[in-house]
mmCIF file with all atom_site columns, C-alpha atoms and ligand atoms in Angstrom:
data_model
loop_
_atom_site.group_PDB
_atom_site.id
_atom_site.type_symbol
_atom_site.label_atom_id
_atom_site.label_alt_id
_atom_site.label_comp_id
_atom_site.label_asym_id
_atom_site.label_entity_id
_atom_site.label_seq_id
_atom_site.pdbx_PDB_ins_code
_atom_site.Cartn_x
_atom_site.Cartn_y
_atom_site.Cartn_z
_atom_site.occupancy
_atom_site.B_iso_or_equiv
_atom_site.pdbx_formal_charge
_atom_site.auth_seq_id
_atom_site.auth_comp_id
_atom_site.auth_asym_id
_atom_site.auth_atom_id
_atom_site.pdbx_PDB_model_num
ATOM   1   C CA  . UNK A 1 1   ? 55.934 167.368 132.574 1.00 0.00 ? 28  UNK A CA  1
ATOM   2   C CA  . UNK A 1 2   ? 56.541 171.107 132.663 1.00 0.00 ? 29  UNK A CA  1
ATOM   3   C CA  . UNK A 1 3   ? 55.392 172.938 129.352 1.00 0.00 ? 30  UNK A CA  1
ATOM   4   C CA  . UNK A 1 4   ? 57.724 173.304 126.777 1.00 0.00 ? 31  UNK A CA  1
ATOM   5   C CA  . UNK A 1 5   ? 58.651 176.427 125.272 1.00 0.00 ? 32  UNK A CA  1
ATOM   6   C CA  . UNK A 1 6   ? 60.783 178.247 122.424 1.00 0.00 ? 33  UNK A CA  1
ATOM   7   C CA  . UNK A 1 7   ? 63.122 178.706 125.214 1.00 0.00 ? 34  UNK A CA  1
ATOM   8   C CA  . UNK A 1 8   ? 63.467 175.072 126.267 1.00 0.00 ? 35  UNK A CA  1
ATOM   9   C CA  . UNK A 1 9   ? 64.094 173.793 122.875 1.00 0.00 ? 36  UNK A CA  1
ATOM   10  C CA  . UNK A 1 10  ? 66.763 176.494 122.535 1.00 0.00 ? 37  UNK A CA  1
ATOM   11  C CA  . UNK A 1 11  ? 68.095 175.051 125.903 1.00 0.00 ? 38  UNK A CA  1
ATOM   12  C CA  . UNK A 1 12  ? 68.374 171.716 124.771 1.00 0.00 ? 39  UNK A CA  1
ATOM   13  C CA  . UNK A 1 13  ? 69.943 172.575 121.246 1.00 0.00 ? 40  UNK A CA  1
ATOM   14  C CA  . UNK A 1 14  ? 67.050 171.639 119.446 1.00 0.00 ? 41  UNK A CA  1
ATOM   15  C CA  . UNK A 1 15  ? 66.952 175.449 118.092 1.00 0.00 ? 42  UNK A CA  1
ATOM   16  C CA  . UNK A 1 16  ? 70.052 176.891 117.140 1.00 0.00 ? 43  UNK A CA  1
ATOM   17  C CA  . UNK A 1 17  ? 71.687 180.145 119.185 1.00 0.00 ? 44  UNK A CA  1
ATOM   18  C CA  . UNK A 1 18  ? 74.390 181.672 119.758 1.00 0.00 ? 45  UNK A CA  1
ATOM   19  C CA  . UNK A 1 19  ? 75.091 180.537 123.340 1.00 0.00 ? 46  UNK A CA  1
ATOM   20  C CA  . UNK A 1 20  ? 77.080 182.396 125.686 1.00 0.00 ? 47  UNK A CA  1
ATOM   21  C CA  . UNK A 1 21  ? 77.131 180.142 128.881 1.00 0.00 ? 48  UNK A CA  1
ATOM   22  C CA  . UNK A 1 22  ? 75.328 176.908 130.153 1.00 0.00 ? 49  UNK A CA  1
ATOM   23  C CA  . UNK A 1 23  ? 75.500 175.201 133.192 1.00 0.00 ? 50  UNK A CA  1
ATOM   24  C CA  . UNK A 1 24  ? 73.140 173.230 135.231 1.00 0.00 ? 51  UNK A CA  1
ATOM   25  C CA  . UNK A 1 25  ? 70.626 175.992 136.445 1.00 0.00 ? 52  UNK A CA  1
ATOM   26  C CA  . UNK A 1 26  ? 70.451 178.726 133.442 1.00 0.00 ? 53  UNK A CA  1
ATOM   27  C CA  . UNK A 1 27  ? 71.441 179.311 129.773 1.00 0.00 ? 54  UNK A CA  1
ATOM   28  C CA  . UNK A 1 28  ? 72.620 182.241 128.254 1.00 0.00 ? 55  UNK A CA  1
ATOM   29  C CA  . UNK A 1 29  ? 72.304 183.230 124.616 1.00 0.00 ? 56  UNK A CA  1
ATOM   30  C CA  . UNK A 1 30  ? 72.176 186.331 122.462 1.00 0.00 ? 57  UNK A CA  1
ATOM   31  C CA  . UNK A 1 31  ? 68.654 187.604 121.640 1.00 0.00 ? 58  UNK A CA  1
ATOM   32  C CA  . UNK A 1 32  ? 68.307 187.068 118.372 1.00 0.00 ? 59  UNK A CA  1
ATOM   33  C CA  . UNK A 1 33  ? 66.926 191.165 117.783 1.00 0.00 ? 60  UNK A CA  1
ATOM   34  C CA  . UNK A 1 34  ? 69.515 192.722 120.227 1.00 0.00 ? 61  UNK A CA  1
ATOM   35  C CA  . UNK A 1 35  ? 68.205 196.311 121.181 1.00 0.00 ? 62  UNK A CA  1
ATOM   36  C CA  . UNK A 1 36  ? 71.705 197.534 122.300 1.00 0.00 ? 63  UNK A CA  1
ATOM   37  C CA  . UNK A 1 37  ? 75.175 196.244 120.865 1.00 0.00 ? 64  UNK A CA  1
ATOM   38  C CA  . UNK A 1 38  ? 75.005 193.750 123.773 1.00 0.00 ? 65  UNK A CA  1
ATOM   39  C CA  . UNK A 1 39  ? 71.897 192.053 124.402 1.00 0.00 ? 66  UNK A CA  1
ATOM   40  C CA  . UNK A 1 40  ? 72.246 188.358 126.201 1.00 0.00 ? 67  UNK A CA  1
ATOM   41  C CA  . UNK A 1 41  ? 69.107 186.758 127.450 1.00 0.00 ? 68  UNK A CA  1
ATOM   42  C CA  . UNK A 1 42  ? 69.787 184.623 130.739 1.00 0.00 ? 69  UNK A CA  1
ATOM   43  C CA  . UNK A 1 43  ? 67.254 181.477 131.123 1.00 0.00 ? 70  UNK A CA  1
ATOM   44  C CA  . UNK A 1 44  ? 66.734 179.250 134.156 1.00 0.00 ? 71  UNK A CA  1
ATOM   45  C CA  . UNK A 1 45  ? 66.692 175.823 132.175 1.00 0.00 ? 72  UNK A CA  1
ATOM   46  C CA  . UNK A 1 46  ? 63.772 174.925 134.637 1.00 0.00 ? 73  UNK A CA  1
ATOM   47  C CA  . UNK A 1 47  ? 60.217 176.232 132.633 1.00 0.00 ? 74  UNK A CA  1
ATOM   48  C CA  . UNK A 1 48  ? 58.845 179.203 135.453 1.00 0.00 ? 75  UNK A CA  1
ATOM   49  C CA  . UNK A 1 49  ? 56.688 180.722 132.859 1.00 0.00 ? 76  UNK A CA  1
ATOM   50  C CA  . UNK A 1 50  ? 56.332 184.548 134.600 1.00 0.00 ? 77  UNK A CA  1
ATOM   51  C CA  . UNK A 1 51  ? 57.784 185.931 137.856 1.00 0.00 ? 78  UNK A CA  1
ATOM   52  C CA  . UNK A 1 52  ? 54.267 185.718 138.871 1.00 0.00 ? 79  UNK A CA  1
ATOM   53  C CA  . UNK A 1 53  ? 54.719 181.716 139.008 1.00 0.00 ? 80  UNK A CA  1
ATOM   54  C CA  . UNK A 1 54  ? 57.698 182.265 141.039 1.00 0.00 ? 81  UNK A CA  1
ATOM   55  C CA  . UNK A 1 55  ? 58.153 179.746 144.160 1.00 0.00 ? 82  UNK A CA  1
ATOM   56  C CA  . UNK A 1 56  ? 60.853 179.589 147.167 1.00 0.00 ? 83  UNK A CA  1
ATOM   57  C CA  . UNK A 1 57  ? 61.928 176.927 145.146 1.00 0.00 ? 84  UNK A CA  1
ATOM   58  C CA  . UNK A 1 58  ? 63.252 179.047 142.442 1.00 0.00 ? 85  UNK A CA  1
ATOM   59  C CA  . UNK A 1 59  ? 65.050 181.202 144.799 1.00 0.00 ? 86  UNK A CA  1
ATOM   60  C CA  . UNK A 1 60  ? 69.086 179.496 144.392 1.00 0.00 ? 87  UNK A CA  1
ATOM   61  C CA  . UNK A 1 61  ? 68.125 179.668 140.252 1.00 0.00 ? 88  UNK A CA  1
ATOM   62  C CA  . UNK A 1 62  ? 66.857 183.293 140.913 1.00 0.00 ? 89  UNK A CA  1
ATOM   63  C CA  . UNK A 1 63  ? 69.785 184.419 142.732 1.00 0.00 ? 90  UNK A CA  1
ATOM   64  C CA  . UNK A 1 64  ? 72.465 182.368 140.410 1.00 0.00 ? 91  UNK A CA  1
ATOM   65  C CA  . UNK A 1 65  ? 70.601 184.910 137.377 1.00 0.00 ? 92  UNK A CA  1
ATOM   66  C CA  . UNK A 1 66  ? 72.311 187.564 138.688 1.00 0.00 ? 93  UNK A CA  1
ATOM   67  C CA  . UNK A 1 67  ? 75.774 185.570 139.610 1.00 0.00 ? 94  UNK A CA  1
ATOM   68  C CA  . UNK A 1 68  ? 75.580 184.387 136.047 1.00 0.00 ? 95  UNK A CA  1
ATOM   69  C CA  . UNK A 1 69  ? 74.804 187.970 134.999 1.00 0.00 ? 96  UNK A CA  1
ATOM   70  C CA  . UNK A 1 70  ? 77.564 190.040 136.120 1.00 0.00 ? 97  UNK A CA  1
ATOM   71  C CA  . UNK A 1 71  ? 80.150 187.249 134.846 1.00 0.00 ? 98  UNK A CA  1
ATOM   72  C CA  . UNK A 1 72  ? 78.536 187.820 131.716 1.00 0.00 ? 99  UNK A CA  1
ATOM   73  C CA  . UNK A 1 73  ? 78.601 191.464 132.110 1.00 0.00 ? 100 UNK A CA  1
ATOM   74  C CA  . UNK A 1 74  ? 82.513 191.486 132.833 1.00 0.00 ? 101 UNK A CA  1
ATOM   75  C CA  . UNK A 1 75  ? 83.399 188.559 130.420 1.00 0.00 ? 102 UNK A CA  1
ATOM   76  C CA  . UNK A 1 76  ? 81.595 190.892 127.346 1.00 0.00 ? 103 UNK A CA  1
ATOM   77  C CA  . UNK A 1 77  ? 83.258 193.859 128.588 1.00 0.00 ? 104 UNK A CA  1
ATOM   78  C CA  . UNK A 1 78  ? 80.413 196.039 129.681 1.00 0.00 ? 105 UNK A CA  1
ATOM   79  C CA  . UNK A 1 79  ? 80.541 195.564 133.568 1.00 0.00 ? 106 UNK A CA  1
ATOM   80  C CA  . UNK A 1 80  ? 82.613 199.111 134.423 1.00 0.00 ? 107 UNK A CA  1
ATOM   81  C CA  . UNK A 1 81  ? 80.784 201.429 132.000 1.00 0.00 ? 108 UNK A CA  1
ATOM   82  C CA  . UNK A 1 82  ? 77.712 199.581 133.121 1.00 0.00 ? 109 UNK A CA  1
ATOM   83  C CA  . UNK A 1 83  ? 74.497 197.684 131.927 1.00 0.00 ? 110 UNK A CA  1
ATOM   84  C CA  . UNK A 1 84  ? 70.651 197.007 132.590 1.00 0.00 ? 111 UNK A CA  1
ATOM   85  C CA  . UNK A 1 85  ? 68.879 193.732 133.814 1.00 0.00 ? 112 UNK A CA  1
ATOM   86  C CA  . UNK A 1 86  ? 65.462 193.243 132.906 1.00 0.00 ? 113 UNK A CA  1
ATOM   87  C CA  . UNK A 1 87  ? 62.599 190.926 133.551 1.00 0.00 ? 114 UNK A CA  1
ATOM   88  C CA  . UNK A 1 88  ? 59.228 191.958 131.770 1.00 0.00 ? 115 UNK A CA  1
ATOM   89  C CA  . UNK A 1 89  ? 55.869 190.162 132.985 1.00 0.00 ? 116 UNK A CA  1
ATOM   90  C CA  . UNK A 1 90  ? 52.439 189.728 131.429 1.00 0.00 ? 117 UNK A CA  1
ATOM   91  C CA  . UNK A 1 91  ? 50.883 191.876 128.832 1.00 0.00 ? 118 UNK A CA  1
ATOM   92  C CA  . UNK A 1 92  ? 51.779 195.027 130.352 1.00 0.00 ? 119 UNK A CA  1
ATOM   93  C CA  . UNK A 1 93  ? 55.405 194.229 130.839 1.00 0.00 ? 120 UNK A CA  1
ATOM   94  C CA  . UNK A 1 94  ? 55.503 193.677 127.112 1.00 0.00 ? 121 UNK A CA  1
ATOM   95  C CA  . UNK A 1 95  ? 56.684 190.031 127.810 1.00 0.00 ? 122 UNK A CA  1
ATOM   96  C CA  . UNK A 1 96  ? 56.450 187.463 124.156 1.00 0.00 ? 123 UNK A CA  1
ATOM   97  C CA  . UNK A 1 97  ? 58.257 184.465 125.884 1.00 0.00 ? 124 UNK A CA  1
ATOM   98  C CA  . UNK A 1 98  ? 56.492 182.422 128.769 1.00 0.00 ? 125 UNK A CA  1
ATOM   99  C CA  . UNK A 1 99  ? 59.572 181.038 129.742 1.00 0.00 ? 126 UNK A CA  1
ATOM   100 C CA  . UNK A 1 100 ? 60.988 183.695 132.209 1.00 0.00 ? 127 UNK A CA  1
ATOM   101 C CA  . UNK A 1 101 ? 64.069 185.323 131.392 1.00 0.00 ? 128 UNK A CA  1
ATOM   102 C CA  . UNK A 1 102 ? 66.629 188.348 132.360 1.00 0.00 ? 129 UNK A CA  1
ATOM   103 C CA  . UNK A 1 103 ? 67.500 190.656 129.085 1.00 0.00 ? 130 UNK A CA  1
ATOM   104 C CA  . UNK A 1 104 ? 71.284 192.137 130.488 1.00 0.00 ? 131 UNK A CA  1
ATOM   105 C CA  . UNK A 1 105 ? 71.669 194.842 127.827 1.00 0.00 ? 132 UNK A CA  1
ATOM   106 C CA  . UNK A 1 106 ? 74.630 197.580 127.100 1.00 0.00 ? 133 UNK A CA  1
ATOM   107 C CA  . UNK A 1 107 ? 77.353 198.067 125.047 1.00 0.00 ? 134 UNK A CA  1
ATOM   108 C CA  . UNK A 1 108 ? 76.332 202.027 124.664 1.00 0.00 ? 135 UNK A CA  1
ATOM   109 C CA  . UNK A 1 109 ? 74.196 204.881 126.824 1.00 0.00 ? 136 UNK A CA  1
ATOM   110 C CA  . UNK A 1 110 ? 71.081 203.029 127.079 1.00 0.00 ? 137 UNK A CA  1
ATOM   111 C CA  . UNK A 1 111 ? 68.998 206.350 127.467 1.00 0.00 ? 138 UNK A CA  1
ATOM   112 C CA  . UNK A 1 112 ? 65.869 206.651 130.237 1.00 0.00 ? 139 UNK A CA  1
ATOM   113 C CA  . UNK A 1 113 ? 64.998 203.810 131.776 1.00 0.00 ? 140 UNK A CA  1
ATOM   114 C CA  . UNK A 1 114 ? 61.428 203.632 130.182 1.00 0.00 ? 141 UNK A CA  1
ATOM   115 C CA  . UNK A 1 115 ? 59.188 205.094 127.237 1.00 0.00 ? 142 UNK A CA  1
ATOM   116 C CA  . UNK A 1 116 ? 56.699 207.769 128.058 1.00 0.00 ? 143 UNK A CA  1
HETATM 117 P P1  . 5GP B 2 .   ? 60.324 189.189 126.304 1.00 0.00 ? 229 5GP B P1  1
HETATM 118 O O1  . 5GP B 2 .   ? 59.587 190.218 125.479 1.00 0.00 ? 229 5GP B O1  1
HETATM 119 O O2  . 5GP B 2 .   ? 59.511 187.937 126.474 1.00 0.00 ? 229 5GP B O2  1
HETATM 120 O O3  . 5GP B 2 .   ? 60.868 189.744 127.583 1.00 0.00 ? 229 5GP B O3  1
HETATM 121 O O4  . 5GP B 2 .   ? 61.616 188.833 125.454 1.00 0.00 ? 229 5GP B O4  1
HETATM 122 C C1  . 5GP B 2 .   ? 61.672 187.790 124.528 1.00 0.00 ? 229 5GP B C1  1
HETATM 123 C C2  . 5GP B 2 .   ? 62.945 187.981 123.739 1.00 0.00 ? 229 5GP B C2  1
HETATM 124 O O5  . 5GP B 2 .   ? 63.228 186.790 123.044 1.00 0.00 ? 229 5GP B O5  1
HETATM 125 C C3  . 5GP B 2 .   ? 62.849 189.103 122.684 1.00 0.00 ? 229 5GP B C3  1
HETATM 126 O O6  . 5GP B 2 .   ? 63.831 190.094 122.957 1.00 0.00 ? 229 5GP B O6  1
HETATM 127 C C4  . 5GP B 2 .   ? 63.104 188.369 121.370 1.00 0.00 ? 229 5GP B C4  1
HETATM 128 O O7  . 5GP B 2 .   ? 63.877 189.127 120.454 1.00 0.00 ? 229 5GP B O7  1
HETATM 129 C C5  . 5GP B 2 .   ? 63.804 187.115 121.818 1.00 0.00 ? 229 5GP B C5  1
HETATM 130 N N1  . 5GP B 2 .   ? 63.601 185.981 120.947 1.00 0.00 ? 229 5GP B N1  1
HETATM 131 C C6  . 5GP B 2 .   ? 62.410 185.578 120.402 1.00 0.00 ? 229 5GP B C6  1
HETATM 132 N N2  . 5GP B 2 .   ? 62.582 184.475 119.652 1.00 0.00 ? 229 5GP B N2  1
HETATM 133 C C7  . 5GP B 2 .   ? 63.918 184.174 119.726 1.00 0.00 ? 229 5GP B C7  1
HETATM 134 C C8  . 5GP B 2 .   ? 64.698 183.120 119.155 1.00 0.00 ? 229 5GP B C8  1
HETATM 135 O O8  . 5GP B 2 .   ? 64.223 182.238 118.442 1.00 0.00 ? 229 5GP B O8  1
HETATM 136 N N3  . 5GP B 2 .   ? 66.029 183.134 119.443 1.00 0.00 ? 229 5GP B N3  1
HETATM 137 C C9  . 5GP B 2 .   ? 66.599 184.091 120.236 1.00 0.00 ? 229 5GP B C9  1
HETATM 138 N N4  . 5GP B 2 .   ? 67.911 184.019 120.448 1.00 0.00 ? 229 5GP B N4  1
HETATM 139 N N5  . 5GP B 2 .   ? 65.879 185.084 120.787 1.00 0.00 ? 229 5GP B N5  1
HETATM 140 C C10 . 5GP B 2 .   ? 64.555 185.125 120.545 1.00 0.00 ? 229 5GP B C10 1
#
């Protein structure tokens, strides 16, 4: 059985969110510390803990991320002015959640792309 994470519980309804979409593949919900006035995390309900774990496998879930992302994007309003995807991996990616997941945030300017 695949590991179960904060994420998959959340999938399943066992932790309460505030879901945005759900079908078979991924789950969307807002994060629950949003960093811009939209901030929507995107799951695959499958557990693929980094991107390093990735498979060929996960490429139709991979791909429906970013179908599932830009309906988001345009159903919240945010797809003209525009909005950033993220994935973070490992330590140095400043990923918390082994579960892997796209951050779409915007809503305002969201500034450089990174931190120096
Ligand atoms: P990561 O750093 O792994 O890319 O992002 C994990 C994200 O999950 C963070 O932005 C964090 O705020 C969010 N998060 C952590 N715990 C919860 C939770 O219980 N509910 C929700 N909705 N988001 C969470």
């Amino acid at each position: 059985m695949a590991e179960d994470t904060l994420f998959s519980q959340i999938i399943r309804g066992d932790i309460p969110s505030d879901q945005v979409y759900q079908d078979e593949l991924v789950t969307a919900f807002r994060d629950i510390s949003p960093q811009a006035p939209t901030h929507i995390l995107i799951v695959p309900n499958k557990v693929i803990p980094t991107i390093n774990d990735v498979t060929e496998e996960d490429e139709p879930v991979l791909g429906h991320l970013f179908i599932i992302a830009a309906k988001i994007a345009k159903e919240q309003g945010i797809a003209d002015d525009g909005y950033r995807l993220i994935v973070n991996c490992n330590r140095h990616g400043g990923q918390e959640v082994f579960h892997l997941h796209m951050h779409l945030v915007g809503g305002h300017p969201l500034g450089p792309m990174l931190m120096r």
